[in-house]
JSON list of C-alpha atoms in Angstrom, two decimals:
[
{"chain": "A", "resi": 1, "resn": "UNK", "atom": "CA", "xyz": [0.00, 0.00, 0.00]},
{"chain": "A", "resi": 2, "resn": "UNK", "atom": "CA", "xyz": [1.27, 3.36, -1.04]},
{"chain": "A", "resi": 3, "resn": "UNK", "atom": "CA", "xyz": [2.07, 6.39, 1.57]},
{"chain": "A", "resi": 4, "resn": "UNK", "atom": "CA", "xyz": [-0.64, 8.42, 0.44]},
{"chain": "A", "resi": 5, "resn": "UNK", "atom": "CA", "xyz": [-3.00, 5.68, 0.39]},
{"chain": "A", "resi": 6, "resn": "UNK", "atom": "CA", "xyz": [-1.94, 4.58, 3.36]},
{"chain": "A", "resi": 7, "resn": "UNK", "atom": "CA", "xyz": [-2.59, 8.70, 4.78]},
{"chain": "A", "resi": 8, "resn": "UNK", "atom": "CA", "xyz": [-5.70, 9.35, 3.05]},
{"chain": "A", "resi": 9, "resn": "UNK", "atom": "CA", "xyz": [-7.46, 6.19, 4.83]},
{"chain": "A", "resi": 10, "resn": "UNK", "atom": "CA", "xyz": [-5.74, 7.25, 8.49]},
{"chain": "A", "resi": 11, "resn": "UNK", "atom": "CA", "xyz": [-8.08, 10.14, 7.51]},
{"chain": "A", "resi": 12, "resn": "UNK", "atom": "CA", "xyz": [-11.08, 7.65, 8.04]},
{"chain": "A", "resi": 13, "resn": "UNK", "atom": "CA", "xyz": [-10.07, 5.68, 10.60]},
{"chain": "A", "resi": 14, "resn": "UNK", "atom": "CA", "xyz": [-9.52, 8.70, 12.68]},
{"chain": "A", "resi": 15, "resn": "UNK", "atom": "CA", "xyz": [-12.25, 10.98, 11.74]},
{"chain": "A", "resi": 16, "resn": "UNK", "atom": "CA", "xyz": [-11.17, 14.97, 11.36]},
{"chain": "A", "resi": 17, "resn": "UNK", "atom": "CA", "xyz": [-12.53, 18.04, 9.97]},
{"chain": "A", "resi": 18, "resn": "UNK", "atom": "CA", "xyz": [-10.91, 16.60, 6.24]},
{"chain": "A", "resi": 19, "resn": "UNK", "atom": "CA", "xyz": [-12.50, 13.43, 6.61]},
{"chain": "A", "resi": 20, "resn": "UNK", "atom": "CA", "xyz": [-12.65, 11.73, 3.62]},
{"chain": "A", "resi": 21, "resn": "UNK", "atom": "CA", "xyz": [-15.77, 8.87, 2.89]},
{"chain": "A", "resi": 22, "resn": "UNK", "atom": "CA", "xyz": [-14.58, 5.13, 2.08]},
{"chain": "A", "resi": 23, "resn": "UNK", "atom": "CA", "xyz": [-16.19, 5.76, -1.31]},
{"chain": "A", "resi": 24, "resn": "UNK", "atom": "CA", "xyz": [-14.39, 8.43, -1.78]},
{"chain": "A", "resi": 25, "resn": "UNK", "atom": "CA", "xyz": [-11.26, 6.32, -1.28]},
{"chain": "A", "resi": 26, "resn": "UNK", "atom": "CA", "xyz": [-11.90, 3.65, -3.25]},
{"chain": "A", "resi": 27, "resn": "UNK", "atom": "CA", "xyz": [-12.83, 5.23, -6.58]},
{"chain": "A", "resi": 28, "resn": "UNK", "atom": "CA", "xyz": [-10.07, 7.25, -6.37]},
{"chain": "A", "resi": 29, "resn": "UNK", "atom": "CA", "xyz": [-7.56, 4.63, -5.84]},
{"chain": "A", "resi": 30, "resn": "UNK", "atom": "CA", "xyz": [-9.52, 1.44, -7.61]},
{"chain": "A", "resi": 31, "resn": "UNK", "atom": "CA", "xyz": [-11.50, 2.26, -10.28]},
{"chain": "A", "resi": 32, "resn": "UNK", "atom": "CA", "xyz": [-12.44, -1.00, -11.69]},
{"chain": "A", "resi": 33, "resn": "UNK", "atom": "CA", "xyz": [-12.91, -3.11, -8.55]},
{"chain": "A", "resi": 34, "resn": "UNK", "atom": "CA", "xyz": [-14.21, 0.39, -6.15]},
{"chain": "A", "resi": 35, "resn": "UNK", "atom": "CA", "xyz": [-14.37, -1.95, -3.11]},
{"chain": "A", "resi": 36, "resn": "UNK", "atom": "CA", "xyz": [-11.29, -4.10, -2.91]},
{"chain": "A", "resi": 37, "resn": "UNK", "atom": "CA", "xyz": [-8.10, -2.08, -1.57]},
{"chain": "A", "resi": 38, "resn": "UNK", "atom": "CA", "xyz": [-10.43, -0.76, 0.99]},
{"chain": "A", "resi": 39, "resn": "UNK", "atom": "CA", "xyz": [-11.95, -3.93, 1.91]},
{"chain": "A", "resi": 40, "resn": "UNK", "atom": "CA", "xyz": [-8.46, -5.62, 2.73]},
{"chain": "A", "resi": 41, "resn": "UNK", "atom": "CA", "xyz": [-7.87, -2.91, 4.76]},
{"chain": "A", "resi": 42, "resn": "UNK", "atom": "CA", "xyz": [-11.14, -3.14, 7.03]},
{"chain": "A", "resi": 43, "resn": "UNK", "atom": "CA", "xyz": [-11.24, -6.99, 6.30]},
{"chain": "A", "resi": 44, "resn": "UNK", "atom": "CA", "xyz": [-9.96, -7.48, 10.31]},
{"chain": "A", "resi": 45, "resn": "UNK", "atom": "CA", "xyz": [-12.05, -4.86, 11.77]},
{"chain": "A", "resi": 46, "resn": "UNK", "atom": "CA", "xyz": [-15.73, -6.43, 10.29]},
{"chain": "A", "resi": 47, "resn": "UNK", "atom": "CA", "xyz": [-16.59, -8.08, 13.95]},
{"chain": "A", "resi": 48, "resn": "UNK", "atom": "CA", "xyz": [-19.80, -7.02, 15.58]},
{"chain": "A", "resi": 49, "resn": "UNK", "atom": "CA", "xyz": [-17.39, -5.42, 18.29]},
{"chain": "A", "resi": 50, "resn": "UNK", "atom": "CA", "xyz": [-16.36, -2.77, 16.12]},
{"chain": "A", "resi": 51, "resn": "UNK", "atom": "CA", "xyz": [-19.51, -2.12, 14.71]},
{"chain": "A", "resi": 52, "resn": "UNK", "atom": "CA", "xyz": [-21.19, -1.62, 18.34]},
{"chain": "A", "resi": 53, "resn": "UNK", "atom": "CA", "xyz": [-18.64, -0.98, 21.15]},
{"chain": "A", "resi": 54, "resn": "UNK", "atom": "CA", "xyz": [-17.72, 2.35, 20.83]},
{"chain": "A", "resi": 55, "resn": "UNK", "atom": "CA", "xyz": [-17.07, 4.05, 24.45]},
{"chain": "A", "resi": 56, "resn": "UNK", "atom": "CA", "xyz": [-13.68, 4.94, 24.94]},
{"chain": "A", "resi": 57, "resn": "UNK", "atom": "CA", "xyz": [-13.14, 2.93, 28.53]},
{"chain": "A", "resi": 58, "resn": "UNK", "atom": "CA", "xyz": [-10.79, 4.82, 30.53]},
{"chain": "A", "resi": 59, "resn": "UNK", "atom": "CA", "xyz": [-12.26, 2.77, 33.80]},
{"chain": "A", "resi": 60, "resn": "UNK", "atom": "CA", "xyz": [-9.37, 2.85, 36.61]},
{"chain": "A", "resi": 61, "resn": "UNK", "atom": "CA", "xyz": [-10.58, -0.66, 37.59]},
{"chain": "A", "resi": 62, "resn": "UNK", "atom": "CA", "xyz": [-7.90, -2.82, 35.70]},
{"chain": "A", "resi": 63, "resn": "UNK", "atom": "CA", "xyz": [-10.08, -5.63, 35.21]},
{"chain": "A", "resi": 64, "resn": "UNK", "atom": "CA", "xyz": [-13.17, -3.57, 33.93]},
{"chain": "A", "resi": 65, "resn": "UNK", "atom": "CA", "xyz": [-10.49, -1.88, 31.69]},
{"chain": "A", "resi": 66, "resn": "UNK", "atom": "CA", "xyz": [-8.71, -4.99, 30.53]},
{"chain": "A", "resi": 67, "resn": "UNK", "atom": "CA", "xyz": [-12.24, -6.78, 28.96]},
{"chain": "A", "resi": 68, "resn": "UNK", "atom": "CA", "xyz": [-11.84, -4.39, 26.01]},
{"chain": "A", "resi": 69, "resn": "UNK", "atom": "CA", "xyz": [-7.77, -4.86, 25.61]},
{"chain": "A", "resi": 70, "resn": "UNK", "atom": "CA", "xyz": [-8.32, -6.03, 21.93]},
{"chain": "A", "resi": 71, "resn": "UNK", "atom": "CA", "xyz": [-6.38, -5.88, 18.18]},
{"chain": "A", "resi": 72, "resn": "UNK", "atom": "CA", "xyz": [-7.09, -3.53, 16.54]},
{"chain": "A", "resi": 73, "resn": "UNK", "atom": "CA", "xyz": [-8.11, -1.31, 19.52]},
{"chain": "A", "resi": 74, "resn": "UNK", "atom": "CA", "xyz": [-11.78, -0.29, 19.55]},
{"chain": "A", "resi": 75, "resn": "UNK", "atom": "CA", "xyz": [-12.67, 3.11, 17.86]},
{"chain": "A", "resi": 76, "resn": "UNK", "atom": "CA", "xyz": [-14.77, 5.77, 18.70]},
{"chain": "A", "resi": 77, "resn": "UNK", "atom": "CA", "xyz": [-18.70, 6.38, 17.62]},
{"chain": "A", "resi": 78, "resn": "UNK", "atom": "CA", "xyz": [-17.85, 8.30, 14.47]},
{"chain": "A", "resi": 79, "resn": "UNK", "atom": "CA", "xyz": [-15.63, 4.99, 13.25]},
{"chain": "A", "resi": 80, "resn": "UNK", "atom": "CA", "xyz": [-18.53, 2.81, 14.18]},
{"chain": "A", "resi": 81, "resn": "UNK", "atom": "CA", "xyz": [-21.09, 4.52, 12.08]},
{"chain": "A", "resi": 82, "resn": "UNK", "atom": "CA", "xyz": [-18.51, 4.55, 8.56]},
{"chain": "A", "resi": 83, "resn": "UNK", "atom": "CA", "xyz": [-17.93, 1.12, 9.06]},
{"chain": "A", "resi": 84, "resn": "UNK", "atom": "CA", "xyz": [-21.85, 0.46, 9.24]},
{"chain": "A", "resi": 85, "resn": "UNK", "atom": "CA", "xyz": [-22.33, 2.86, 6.48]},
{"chain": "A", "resi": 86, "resn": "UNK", "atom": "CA", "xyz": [-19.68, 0.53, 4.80]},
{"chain": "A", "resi": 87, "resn": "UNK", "atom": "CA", "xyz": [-21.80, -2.12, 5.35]},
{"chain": "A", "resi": 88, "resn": "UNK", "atom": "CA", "xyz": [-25.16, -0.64, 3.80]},
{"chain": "A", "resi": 89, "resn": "UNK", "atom": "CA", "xyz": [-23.18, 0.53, 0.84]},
{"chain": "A", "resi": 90, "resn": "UNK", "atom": "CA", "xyz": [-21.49, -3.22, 0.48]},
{"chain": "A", "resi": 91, "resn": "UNK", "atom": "CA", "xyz": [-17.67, -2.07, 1.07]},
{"chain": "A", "resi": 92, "resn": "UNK", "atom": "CA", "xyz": [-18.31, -4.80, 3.59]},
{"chain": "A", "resi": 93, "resn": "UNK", "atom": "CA", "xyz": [-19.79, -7.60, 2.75]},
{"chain": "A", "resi": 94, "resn": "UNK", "atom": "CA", "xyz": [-20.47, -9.94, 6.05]},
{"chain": "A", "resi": 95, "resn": "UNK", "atom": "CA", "xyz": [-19.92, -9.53, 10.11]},
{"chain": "A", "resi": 96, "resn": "UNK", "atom": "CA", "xyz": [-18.26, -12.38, 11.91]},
{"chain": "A", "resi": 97, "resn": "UNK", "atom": "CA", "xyz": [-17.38, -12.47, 15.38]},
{"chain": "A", "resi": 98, "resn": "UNK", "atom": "CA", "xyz": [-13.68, -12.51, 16.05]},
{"chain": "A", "resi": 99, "resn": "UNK", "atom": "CA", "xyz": [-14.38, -14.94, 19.66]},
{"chain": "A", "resi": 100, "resn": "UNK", "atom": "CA", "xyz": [-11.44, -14.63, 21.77]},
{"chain": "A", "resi": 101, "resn": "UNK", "atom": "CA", "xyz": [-11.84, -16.15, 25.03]},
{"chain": "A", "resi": 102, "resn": "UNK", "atom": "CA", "xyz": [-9.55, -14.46, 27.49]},
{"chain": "A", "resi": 103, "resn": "UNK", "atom": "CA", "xyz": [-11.06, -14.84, 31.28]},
{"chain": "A", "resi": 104, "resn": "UNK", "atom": "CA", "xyz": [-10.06, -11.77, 33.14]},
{"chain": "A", "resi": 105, "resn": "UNK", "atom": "CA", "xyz": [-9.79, -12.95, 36.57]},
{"chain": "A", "resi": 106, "resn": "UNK", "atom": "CA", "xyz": [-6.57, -15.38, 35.09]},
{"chain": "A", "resi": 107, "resn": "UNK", "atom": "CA", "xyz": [-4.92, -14.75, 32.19]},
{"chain": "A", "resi": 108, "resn": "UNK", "atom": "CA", "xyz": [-5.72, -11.27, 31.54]},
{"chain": "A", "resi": 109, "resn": "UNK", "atom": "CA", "xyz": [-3.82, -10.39, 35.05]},
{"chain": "A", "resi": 110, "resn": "UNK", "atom": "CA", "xyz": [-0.50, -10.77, 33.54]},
{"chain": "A", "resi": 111, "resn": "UNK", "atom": "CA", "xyz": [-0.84, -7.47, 32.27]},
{"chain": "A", "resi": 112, "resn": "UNK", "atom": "CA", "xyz": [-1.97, -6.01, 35.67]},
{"chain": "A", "resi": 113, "resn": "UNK", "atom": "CA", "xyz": [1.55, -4.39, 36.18]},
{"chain": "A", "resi": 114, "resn": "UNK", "atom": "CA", "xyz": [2.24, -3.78, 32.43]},
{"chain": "A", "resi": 115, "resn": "UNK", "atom": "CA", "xyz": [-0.85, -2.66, 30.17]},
{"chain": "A", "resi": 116, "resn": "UNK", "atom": "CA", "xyz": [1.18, -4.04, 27.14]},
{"chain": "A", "resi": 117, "resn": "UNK", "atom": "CA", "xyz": [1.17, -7.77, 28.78]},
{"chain": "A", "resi": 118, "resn": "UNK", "atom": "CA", "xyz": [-2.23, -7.68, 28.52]},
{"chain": "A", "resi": 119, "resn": "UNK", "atom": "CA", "xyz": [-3.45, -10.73, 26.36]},
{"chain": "A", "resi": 120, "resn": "UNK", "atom": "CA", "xyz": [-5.20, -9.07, 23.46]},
{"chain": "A", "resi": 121, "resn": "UNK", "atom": "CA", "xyz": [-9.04, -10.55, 22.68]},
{"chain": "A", "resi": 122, "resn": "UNK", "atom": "CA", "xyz": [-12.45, -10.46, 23.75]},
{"chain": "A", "resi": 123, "resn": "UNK", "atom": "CA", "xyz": [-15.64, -12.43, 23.57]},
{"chain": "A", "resi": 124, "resn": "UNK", "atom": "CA", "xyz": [-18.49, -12.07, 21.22]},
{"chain": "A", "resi": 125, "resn": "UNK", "atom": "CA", "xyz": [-19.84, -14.94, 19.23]},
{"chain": "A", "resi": 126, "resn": "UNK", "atom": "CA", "xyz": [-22.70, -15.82, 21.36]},
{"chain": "A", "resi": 127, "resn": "UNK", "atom": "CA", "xyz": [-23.78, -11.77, 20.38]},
{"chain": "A", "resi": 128, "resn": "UNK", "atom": "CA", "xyz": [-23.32, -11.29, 16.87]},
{"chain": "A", "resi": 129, "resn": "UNK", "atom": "CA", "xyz": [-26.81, -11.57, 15.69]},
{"chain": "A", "resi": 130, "resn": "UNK", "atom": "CA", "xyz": [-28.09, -9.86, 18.65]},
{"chain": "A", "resi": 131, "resn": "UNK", "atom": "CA", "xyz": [-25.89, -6.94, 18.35]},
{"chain": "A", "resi": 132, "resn": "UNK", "atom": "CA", "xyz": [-26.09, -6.67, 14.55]},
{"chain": "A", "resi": 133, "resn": "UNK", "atom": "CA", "xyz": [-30.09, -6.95, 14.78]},
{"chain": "A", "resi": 134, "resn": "UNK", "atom": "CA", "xyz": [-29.92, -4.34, 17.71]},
{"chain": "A", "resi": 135, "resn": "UNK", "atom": "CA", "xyz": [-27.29, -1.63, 16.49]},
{"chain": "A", "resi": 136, "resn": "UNK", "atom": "CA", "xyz": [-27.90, -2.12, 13.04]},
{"chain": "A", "resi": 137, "resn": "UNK", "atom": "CA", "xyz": [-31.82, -3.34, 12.17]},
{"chain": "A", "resi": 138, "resn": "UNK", "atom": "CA", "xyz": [-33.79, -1.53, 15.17]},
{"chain": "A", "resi": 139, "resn": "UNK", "atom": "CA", "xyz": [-31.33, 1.86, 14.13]},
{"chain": "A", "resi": 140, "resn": "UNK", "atom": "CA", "xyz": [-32.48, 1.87, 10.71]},
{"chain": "A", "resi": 141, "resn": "UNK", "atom": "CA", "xyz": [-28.92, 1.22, 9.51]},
{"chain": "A", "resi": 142, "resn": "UNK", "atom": "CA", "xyz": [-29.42, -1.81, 8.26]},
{"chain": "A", "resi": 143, "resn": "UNK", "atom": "CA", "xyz": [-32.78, -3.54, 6.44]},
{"chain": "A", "resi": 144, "resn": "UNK", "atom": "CA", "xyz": [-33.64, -6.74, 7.38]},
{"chain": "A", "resi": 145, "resn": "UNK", "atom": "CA", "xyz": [-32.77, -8.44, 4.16]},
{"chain": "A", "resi": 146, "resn": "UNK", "atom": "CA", "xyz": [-29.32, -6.68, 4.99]},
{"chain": "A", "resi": 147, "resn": "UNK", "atom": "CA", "xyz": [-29.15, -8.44, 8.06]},
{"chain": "A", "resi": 148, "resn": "UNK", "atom": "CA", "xyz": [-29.92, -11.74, 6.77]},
{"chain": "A", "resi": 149, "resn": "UNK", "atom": "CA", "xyz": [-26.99, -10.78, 4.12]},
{"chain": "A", "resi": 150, "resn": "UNK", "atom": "CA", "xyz": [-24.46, -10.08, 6.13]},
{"chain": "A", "resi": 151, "resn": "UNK", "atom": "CA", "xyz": [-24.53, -12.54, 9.17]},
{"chain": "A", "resi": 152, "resn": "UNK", "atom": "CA", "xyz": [-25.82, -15.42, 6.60]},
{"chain": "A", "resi": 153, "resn": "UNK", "atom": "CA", "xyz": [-25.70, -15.40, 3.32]},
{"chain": "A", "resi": 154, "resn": "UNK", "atom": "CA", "xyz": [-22.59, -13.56, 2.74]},
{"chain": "A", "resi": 155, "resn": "UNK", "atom": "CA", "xyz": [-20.51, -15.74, 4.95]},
{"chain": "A", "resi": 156, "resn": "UNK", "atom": "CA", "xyz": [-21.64, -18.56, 3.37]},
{"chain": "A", "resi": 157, "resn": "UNK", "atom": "CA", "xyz": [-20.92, -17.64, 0.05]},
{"chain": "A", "resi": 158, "resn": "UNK", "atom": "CA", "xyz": [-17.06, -16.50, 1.37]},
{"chain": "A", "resi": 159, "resn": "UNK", "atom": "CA", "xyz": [-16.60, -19.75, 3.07]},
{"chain": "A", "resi": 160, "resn": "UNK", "atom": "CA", "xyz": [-17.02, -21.47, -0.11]},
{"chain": "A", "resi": 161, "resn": "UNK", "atom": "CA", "xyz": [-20.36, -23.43, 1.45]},
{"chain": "A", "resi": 162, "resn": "UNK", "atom": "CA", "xyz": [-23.03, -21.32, -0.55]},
{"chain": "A", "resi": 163, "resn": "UNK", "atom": "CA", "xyz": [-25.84, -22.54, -1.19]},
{"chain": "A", "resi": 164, "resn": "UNK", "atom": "CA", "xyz": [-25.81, -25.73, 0.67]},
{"chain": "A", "resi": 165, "resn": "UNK", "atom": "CA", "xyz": [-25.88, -23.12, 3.52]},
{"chain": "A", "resi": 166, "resn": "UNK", "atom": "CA", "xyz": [-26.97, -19.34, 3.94]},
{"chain": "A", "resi": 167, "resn": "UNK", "atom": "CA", "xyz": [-29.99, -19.77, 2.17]},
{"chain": "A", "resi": 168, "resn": "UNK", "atom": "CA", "xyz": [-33.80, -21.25, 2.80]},
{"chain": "A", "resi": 169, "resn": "UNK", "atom": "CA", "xyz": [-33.96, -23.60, -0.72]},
{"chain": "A", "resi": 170, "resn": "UNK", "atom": "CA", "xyz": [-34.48, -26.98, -1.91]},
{"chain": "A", "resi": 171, "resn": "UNK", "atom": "CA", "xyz": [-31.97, -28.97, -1.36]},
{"chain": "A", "resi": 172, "resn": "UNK", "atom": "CA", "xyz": [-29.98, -26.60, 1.45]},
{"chain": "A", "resi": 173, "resn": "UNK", "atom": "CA", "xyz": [-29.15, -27.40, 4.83]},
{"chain": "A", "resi": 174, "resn": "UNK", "atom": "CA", "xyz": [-31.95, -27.41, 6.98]},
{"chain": "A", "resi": 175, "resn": "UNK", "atom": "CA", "xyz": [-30.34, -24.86, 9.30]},
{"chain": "A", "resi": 176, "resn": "UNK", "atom": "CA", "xyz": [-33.35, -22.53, 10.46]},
{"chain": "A", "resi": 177, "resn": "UNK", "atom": "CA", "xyz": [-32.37, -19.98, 13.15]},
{"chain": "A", "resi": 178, "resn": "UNK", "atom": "CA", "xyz": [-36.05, -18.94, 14.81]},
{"chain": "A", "resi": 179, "resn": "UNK", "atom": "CA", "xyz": [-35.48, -15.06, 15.68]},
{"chain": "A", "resi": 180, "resn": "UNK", "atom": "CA", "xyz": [-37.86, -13.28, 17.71]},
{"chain": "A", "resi": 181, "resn": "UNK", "atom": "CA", "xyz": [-37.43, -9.50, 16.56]},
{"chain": "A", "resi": 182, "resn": "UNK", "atom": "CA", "xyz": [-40.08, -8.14, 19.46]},
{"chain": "A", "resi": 183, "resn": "UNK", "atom": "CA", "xyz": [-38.00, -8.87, 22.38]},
{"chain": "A", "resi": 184, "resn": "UNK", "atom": "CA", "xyz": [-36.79, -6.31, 24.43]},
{"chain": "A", "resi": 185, "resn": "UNK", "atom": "CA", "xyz": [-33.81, -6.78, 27.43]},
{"chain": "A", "resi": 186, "resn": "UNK", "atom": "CA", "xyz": [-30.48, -6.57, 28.67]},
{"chain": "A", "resi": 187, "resn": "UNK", "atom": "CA", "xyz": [-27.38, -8.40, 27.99]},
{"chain": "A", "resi": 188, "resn": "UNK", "atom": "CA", "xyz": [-26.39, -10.53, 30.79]},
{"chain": "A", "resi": 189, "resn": "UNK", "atom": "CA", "xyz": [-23.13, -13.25, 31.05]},
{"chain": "A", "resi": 190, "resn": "UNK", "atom": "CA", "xyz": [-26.15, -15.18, 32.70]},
{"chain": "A", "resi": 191, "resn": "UNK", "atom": "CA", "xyz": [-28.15, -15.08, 29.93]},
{"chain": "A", "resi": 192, "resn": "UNK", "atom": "CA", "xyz": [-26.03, -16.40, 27.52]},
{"chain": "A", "resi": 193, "resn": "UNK", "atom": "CA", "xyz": [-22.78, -17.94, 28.90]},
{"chain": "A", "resi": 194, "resn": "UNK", "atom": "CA", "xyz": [-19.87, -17.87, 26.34]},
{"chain": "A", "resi": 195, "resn": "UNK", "atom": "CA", "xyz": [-17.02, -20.00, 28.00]},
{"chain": "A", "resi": 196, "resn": "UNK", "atom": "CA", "xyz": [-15.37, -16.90, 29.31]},
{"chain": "A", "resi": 197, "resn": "UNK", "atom": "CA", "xyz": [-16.14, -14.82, 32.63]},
{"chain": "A", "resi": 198, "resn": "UNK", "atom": "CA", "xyz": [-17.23, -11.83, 31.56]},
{"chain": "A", "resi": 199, "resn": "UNK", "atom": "CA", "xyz": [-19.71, -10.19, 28.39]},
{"chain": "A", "resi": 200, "resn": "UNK", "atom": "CA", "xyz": [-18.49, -7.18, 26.46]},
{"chain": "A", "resi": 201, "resn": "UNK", "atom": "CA", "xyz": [-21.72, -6.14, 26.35]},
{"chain": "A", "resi": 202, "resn": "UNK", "atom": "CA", "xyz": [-22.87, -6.81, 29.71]},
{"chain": "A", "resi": 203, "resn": "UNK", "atom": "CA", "xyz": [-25.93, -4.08, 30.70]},
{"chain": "A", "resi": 204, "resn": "UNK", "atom": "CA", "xyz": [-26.68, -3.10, 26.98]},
{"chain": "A", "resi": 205, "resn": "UNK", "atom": "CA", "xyz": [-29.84, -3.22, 25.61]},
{"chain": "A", "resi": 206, "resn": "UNK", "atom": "CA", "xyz": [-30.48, -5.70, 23.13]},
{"chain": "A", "resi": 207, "resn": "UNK", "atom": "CA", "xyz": [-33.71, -5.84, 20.50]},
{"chain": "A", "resi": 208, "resn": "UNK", "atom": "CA", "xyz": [-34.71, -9.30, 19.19]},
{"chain": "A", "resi": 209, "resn": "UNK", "atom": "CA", "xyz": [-32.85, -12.51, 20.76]},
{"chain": "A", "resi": 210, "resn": "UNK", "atom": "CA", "xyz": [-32.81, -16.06, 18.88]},
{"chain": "A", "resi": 211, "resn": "UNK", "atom": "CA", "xyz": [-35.25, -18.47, 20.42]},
{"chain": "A", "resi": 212, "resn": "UNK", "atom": "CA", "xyz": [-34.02, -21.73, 18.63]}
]
């Protein structure tokens, strides 16, 4: 990646009074495929915690801080709405979940005298369609058939599995997730226990929830 390529996107990721859209971007540096020099280099930040974790945690409390110790390091609200405007325009095509189970009250210690120690991940697959449905459906980023897209369809088709999966057909996979889109709550670690001791999105609210 060139220098100036490489300054003009710093100009996105860290929104300023030039800032300058991903469109913008690609056409200007891709012509024929508008989409692909930015998309490989957003490709690691398309997990649902980048789309919809965007407080800046400057919590004293070293083991509330060190849940959100993650790579790349989690961006502010302006970041999180380009990357779902991304996602509307297809820049970005899917959301995964980038599941990194770190407990805090172990392994995440070793960086309680040196921030940098800090092993780097957090949890999040158990929340993906929940947080996607919530931040990005109930917002009116995202339409439903978007959301379907993007944490079904498109993954499918990337992992080479398409349409045997991601799609309701003849002949697919009778995988059938039952979503309720009327229920209203909070995230709890209770609620939906992930293998690690502690939810990133513990006390959010959360629209729709998967019954089966």
């Amino acid at each position: 990646m060139n220098a100036y390529l490489e300054e003009t996107v710093a100009k996105y990721l860290h929104p300023s009074d030039d800032y300058i859209s991903l469109t913008e971007i690609a056409r200007k540096f891709d012509a024929k495929n508008p989409s692909y020099l930015i998309q490989s280099w957003l490709r690691n930040r398309n997990t649902v915690k980048f789309l919809a974790t965007w407080e800046r945690n400057n919590n004293p409390d070293f083991n509330e801080a060190a849940k959100f110790v993650c790579s790349p390091a989690l961006r502010d609200r302006e970041d999180c709405e380009a990357l779902w405007q991304a996602l509307s325009d297809g820049l970005l095509t899917a959301v995964s979940s980038d599941h990194c189970g770190i407990d805090v009250a172990e392994l995440k210690q070793a960086g309680r005298n040196d921030f940098t120690q800090i092993p780097n991940g957090s949890p999040g697959a158990g929340d993906r369609l929940h947080m996607v449905w919530t931040e990005g459906v109930c917002t009116g980023k995202l339409t439903r058939q978007k959301f379907v897209d993007v944490i079904a369809t498109q993954p499918a088709k990337i992992n080479g599995i398409y349409p045997r999966k991601g799609t309701l057909a003849v002949g697919s996979d009778a995988d059938v997730v039952i979503f309720d889109p009327n229920y209203e709550g909070t995230v709890h670690l209770a609620d939906n226990p992930n293998g690690v001791d502690y939810n990133l999105y513990e006390g959010r609210r959360q629209s729709g929830r998967v019954e089966t």
